[in-house]
Short mmCIF file of C-alpha atoms in Angstrom, two decimals:
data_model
loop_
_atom_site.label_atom_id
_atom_site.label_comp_id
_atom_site.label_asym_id
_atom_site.label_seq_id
_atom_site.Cartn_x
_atom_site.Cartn_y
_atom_site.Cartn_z
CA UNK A 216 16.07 -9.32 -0.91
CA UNK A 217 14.53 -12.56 -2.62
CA UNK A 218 10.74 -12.47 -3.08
CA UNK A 219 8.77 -14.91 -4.38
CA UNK A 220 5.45 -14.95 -5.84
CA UNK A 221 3.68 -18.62 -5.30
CA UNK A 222 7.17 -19.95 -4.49
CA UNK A 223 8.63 -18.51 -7.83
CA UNK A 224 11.29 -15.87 -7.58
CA UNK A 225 10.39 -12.54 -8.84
CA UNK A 226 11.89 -9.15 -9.98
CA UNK A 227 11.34 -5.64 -8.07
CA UNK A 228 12.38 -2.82 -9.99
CA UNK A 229 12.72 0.70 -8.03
CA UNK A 230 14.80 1.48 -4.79
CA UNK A 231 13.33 0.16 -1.73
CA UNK A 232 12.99 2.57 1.19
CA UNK A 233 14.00 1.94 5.14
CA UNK A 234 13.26 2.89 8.03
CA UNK A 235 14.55 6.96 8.50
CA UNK A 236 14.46 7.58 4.73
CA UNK A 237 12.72 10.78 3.71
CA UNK A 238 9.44 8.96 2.29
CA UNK A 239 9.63 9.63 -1.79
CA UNK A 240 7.08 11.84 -3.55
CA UNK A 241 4.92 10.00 -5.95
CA UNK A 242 1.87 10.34 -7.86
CA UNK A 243 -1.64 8.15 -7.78
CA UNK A 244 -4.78 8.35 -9.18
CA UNK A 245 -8.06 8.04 -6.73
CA UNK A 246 -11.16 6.79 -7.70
CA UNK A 247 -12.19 9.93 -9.06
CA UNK A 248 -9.30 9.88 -11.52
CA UNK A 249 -7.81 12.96 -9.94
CA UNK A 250 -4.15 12.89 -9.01
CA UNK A 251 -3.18 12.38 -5.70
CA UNK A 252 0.88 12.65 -4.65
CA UNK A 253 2.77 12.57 -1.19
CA UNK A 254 2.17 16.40 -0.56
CA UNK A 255 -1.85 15.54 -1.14
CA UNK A 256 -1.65 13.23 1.88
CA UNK A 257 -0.94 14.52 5.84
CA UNK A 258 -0.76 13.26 9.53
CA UNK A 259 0.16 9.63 10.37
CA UNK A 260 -0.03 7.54 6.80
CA UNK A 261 -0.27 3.95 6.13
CA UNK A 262 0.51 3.23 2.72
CA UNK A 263 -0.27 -0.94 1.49
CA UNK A 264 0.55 -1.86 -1.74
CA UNK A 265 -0.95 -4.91 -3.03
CA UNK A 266 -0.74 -7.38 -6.07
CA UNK A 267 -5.13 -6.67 -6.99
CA UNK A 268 -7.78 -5.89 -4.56
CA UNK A 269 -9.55 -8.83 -6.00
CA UNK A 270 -7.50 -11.26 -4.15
CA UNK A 271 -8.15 -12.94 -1.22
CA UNK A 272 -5.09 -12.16 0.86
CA UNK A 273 -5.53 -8.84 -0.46
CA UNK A 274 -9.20 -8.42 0.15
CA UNK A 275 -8.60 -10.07 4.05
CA UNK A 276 -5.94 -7.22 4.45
CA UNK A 277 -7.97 -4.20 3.34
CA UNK A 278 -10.91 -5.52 5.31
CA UNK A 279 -8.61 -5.79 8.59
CA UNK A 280 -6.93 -2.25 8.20
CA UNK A 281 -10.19 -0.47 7.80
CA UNK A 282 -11.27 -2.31 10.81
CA UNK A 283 -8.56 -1.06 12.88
CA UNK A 284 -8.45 2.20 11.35
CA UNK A 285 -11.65 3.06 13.71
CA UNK A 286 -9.12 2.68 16.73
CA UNK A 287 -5.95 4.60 15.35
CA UNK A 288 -7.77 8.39 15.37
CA UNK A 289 -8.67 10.88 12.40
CA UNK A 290 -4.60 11.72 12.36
CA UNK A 291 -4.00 8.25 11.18
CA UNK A 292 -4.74 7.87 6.97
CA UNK A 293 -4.67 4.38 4.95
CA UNK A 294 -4.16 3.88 1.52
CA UNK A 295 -4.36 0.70 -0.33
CA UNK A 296 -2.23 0.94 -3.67
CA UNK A 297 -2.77 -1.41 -6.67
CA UNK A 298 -2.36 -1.15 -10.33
CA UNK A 299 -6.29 -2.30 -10.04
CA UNK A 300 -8.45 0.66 -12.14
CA UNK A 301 -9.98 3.07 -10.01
CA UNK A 302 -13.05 1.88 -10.81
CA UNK A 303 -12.60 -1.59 -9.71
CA UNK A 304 -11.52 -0.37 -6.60
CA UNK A 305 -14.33 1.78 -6.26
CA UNK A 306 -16.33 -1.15 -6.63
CA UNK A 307 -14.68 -3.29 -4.44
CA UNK A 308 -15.08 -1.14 -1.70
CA UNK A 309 -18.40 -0.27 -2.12
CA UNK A 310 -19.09 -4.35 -2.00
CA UNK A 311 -17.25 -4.67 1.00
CA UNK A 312 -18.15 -1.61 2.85
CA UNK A 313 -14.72 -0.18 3.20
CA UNK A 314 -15.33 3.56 4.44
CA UNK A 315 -11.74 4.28 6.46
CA UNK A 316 -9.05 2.93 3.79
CA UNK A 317 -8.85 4.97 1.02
CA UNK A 318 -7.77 3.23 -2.27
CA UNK A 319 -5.53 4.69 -5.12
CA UNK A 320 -4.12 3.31 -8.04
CA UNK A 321 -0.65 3.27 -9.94
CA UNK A 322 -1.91 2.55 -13.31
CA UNK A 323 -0.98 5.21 -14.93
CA UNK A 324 2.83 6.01 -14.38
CA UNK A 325 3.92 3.34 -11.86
CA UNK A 326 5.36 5.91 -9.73
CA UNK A 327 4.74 4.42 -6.46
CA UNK A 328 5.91 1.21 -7.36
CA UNK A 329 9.14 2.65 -8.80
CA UNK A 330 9.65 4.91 -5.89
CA UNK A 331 9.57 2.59 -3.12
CA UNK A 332 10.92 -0.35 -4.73
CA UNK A 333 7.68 -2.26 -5.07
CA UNK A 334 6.88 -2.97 -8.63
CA UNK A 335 7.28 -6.23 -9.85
CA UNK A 336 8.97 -6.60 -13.46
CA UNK A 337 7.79 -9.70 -14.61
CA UNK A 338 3.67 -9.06 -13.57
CA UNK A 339 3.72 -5.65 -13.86
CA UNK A 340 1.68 -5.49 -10.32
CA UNK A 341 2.98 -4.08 -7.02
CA UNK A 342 4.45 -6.93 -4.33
CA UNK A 343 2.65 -6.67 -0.89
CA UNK A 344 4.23 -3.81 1.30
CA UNK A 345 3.58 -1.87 3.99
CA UNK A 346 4.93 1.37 4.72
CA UNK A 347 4.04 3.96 7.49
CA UNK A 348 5.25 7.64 7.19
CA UNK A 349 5.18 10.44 9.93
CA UNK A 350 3.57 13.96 9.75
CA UNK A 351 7.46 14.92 8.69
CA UNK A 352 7.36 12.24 5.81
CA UNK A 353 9.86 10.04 7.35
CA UNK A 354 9.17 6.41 6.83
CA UNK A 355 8.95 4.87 10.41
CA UNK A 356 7.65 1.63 9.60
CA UNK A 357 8.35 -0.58 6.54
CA UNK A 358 7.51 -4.53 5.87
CA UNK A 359 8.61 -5.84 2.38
CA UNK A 360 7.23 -9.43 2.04
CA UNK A 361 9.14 -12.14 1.02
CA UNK A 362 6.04 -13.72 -0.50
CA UNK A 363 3.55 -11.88 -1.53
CA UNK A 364 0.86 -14.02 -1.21
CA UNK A 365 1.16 -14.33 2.05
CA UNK A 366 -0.61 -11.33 5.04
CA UNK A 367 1.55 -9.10 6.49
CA UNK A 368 2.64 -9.06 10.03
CA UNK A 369 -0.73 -6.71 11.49
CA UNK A 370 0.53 -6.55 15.06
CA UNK A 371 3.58 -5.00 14.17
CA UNK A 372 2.17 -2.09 11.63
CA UNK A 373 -0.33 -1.43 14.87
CA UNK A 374 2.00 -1.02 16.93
CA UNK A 375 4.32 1.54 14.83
CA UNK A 376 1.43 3.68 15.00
CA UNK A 377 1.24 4.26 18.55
#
Protein backbone atom coordinates (compact mmCIF):
# COMPACT_ATOMS: atom_id res chain seq x y z
CA UNK A 1 0.00 0.00 0.00
CA UNK A 2 1.55 3.52 -0.99
CA UNK A 3 0.87 6.33 1.52
CA UNK A 4 1.82 9.57 1.26
CA UNK A 5 2.23 12.26 3.66
CA UNK A 6 1.64 15.91 1.87
CA UNK A 7 2.03 14.10 -1.47
CA UNK A 8 5.47 12.55 -0.36
CA UNK A 9 5.70 8.82 -0.09
CA UNK A 10 6.25 7.47 3.27
CA UNK A 11 7.37 4.29 5.20
CA UNK A 12 4.99 2.10 7.61
CA UNK A 13 6.79 -0.24 9.60
CA UNK A 14 4.62 -3.10 11.46
CA UNK A 15 2.06 -5.62 9.87
CA UNK A 16 -1.12 -4.11 8.93
CA UNK A 17 -4.27 -5.88 10.12
CA UNK A 18 -7.65 -6.79 7.93
CA UNK A 19 -10.72 -7.28 8.29
CA UNK A 20 -11.27 -10.99 10.40
CA UNK A 21 -7.79 -10.78 11.96
CA UNK A 22 -7.70 -11.47 15.68
CA UNK A 23 -7.09 -7.64 16.72
CA UNK A 24 -3.24 -7.62 18.24
CA UNK A 25 -2.58 -6.95 21.92
CA UNK A 26 -0.71 -3.79 22.54
CA UNK A 27 0.17 -1.49 25.19
CA UNK A 28 -0.67 2.53 25.67
CA UNK A 29 -0.28 4.92 28.13
CA UNK A 30 -3.54 7.18 29.21
CA UNK A 31 -3.37 10.44 30.44
CA UNK A 32 -2.75 9.32 33.78
CA UNK A 33 0.44 7.58 32.66
CA UNK A 34 -0.99 4.22 33.61
CA UNK A 35 -0.79 1.43 31.07
CA UNK A 36 -3.59 0.57 29.17
CA UNK A 37 -3.44 -2.75 26.61
CA UNK A 38 -6.16 -4.60 24.43
CA UNK A 39 -7.38 -6.77 27.47
CA UNK A 40 -7.90 -3.16 29.44
CA UNK A 41 -10.44 -2.21 26.76
CA UNK A 42 -14.14 -4.17 26.18
CA UNK A 43 -17.44 -4.01 24.12
CA UNK A 44 -17.55 -2.42 20.63
CA UNK A 45 -13.98 -0.37 20.18
CA UNK A 46 -12.99 2.26 17.85
CA UNK A 47 -9.45 2.66 17.79
CA UNK A 48 -8.02 6.17 15.51
CA UNK A 49 -4.60 6.64 15.23
CA UNK A 50 -3.47 9.94 14.23
CA UNK A 51 -0.23 11.87 13.12
CA UNK A 52 -0.72 14.77 16.58
CA UNK A 53 -3.89 15.85 18.09
CA UNK A 54 -2.70 19.31 17.39
CA UNK A 55 -3.57 19.13 13.83
CA UNK A 56 -6.36 20.29 12.15
CA UNK A 57 -7.52 17.21 10.29
CA UNK A 58 -6.79 15.54 13.39
CA UNK A 59 -8.48 17.88 15.76
CA UNK A 60 -11.82 17.96 13.09
CA UNK A 61 -11.75 14.06 13.48
CA UNK A 62 -11.64 13.73 17.26
CA UNK A 63 -14.21 16.48 17.53
CA UNK A 64 -16.63 14.48 15.02
CA UNK A 65 -16.18 10.97 16.72
CA UNK A 66 -16.96 12.25 20.14
CA UNK A 67 -19.92 13.82 18.60
CA UNK A 68 -21.24 10.69 17.30
CA UNK A 69 -20.13 8.69 20.08
CA UNK A 70 -23.41 10.14 22.02
CA UNK A 71 -25.49 8.08 19.35
CA UNK A 72 -23.48 4.68 19.23
CA UNK A 73 -24.47 3.51 23.15
CA UNK A 74 -22.20 2.97 26.37
CA UNK A 75 -21.07 -0.58 24.53
CA UNK A 76 -19.37 1.44 21.91
CA UNK A 77 -15.55 2.86 23.25
CA UNK A 78 -13.21 5.40 21.18
CA UNK A 79 -9.74 5.85 21.45
CA UNK A 80 -7.67 8.37 19.73
CA UNK A 81 -3.91 7.12 19.53
CA UNK A 82 -0.95 9.51 18.95
CA UNK A 83 2.62 9.58 19.92
CA UNK A 84 1.33 13.19 21.37
CA UNK A 85 2.35 13.13 25.47
CA UNK A 86 -0.40 12.36 27.61
CA UNK A 87 -0.40 15.52 28.82
CA UNK A 88 -0.91 17.32 25.66
CA UNK A 89 -3.69 15.27 25.04
CA UNK A 90 -5.08 15.88 28.25
CA UNK A 91 -4.97 19.33 27.40
CA UNK A 92 -6.32 19.21 24.20
CA UNK A 93 -9.28 17.68 25.27
CA UNK A 94 -9.96 19.62 28.06
CA UNK A 95 -9.80 22.80 25.42
CA UNK A 96 -12.07 21.22 23.22
CA UNK A 97 -14.45 19.60 25.53
CA UNK A 98 -13.95 16.07 24.40
CA UNK A 99 -15.73 13.87 27.21
CA UNK A 100 -16.69 10.45 24.99
CA UNK A 101 -13.21 9.75 23.09
CA UNK A 102 -10.76 8.66 25.26
CA UNK A 103 -7.12 9.50 24.22
CA UNK A 104 -3.93 7.29 24.73
CA UNK A 105 -0.58 7.59 23.66
CA UNK A 106 2.23 5.34 22.05
CA UNK A 107 5.14 7.23 23.22
CA UNK A 108 6.65 5.03 25.08
CA UNK A 109 7.14 1.61 23.19
CA UNK A 110 5.38 2.20 19.84
CA UNK A 111 3.48 -0.86 20.29
CA UNK A 112 0.37 0.10 18.65
CA UNK A 113 1.94 1.48 15.81
CA UNK A 114 4.07 -1.63 15.30
CA UNK A 115 1.21 -3.93 15.86
CA UNK A 116 -1.18 -2.75 13.41
CA UNK A 117 1.09 -1.56 10.86
CA UNK A 118 0.69 2.13 11.51
CA UNK A 119 3.91 3.72 12.46
CA UNK A 120 5.57 5.75 10.14
CA UNK A 121 9.53 5.27 9.84
CA UNK A 122 10.64 8.35 8.57
CA UNK A 123 8.38 10.81 11.27
CA UNK A 124 8.26 8.57 13.85
CA UNK A 125 4.29 9.45 14.23
CA UNK A 126 1.38 7.09 13.56
CA UNK A 127 -0.42 7.49 9.81
CA UNK A 128 -4.24 8.14 10.14
CA UNK A 129 -6.20 4.78 10.69
CA UNK A 130 -9.16 3.58 11.78
CA UNK A 131 -9.84 0.34 13.16
CA UNK A 132 -13.03 -1.11 14.85
CA UNK A 133 -12.82 -4.39 16.93
CA UNK A 134 -15.76 -6.59 18.29
CA UNK A 135 -16.47 -7.70 21.94
CA UNK A 136 -14.44 -11.04 20.57
CA UNK A 137 -11.42 -8.78 19.45
CA UNK A 138 -11.90 -9.40 15.86
CA UNK A 139 -11.18 -6.42 13.73
CA UNK A 140 -14.47 -5.76 11.73
CA UNK A 141 -13.70 -2.55 10.34
CA UNK A 142 -10.34 -1.16 9.12
CA UNK A 143 -9.49 2.17 6.89
CA UNK A 144 -5.71 2.72 6.21
CA UNK A 145 -5.37 6.16 4.48
CA UNK A 146 -3.53 6.69 1.59
CA UNK A 147 -2.80 10.24 2.73
CA UNK A 148 -2.76 11.01 5.90
CA UNK A 149 -3.61 14.36 5.86
CA UNK A 150 -6.58 13.87 4.54
CA UNK A 151 -10.28 12.75 7.02
CA UNK A 152 -11.29 9.48 6.95
CA UNK A 153 -14.33 8.13 5.33
CA UNK A 154 -16.97 8.86 8.72
CA UNK A 155 -20.02 7.30 7.08
CA UNK A 156 -18.46 4.16 6.62
CA UNK A 157 -16.80 3.65 10.35
CA UNK A 158 -20.68 4.58 11.46
CA UNK A 159 -22.01 2.29 9.78
CA UNK A 160 -19.63 -0.79 10.84
CA UNK A 161 -20.88 -0.10 14.15
CA UNK A 162 -24.38 -0.87 13.70
Amino acid sequence: MKVTFQGNPITLKGTQVKVGDTAPDFTVVDNDLNPLKLSDTKGKRVFLTVPSIDTSVCDTEVRRFNQEATKLGEDVTIYTISMDLPFAQGRWCGGAGIDRVKTVSDYKDREFGNNYGVYINELGLLSRAVFIVDENNKVVYVEYLNEITEEPDYEKALEALK
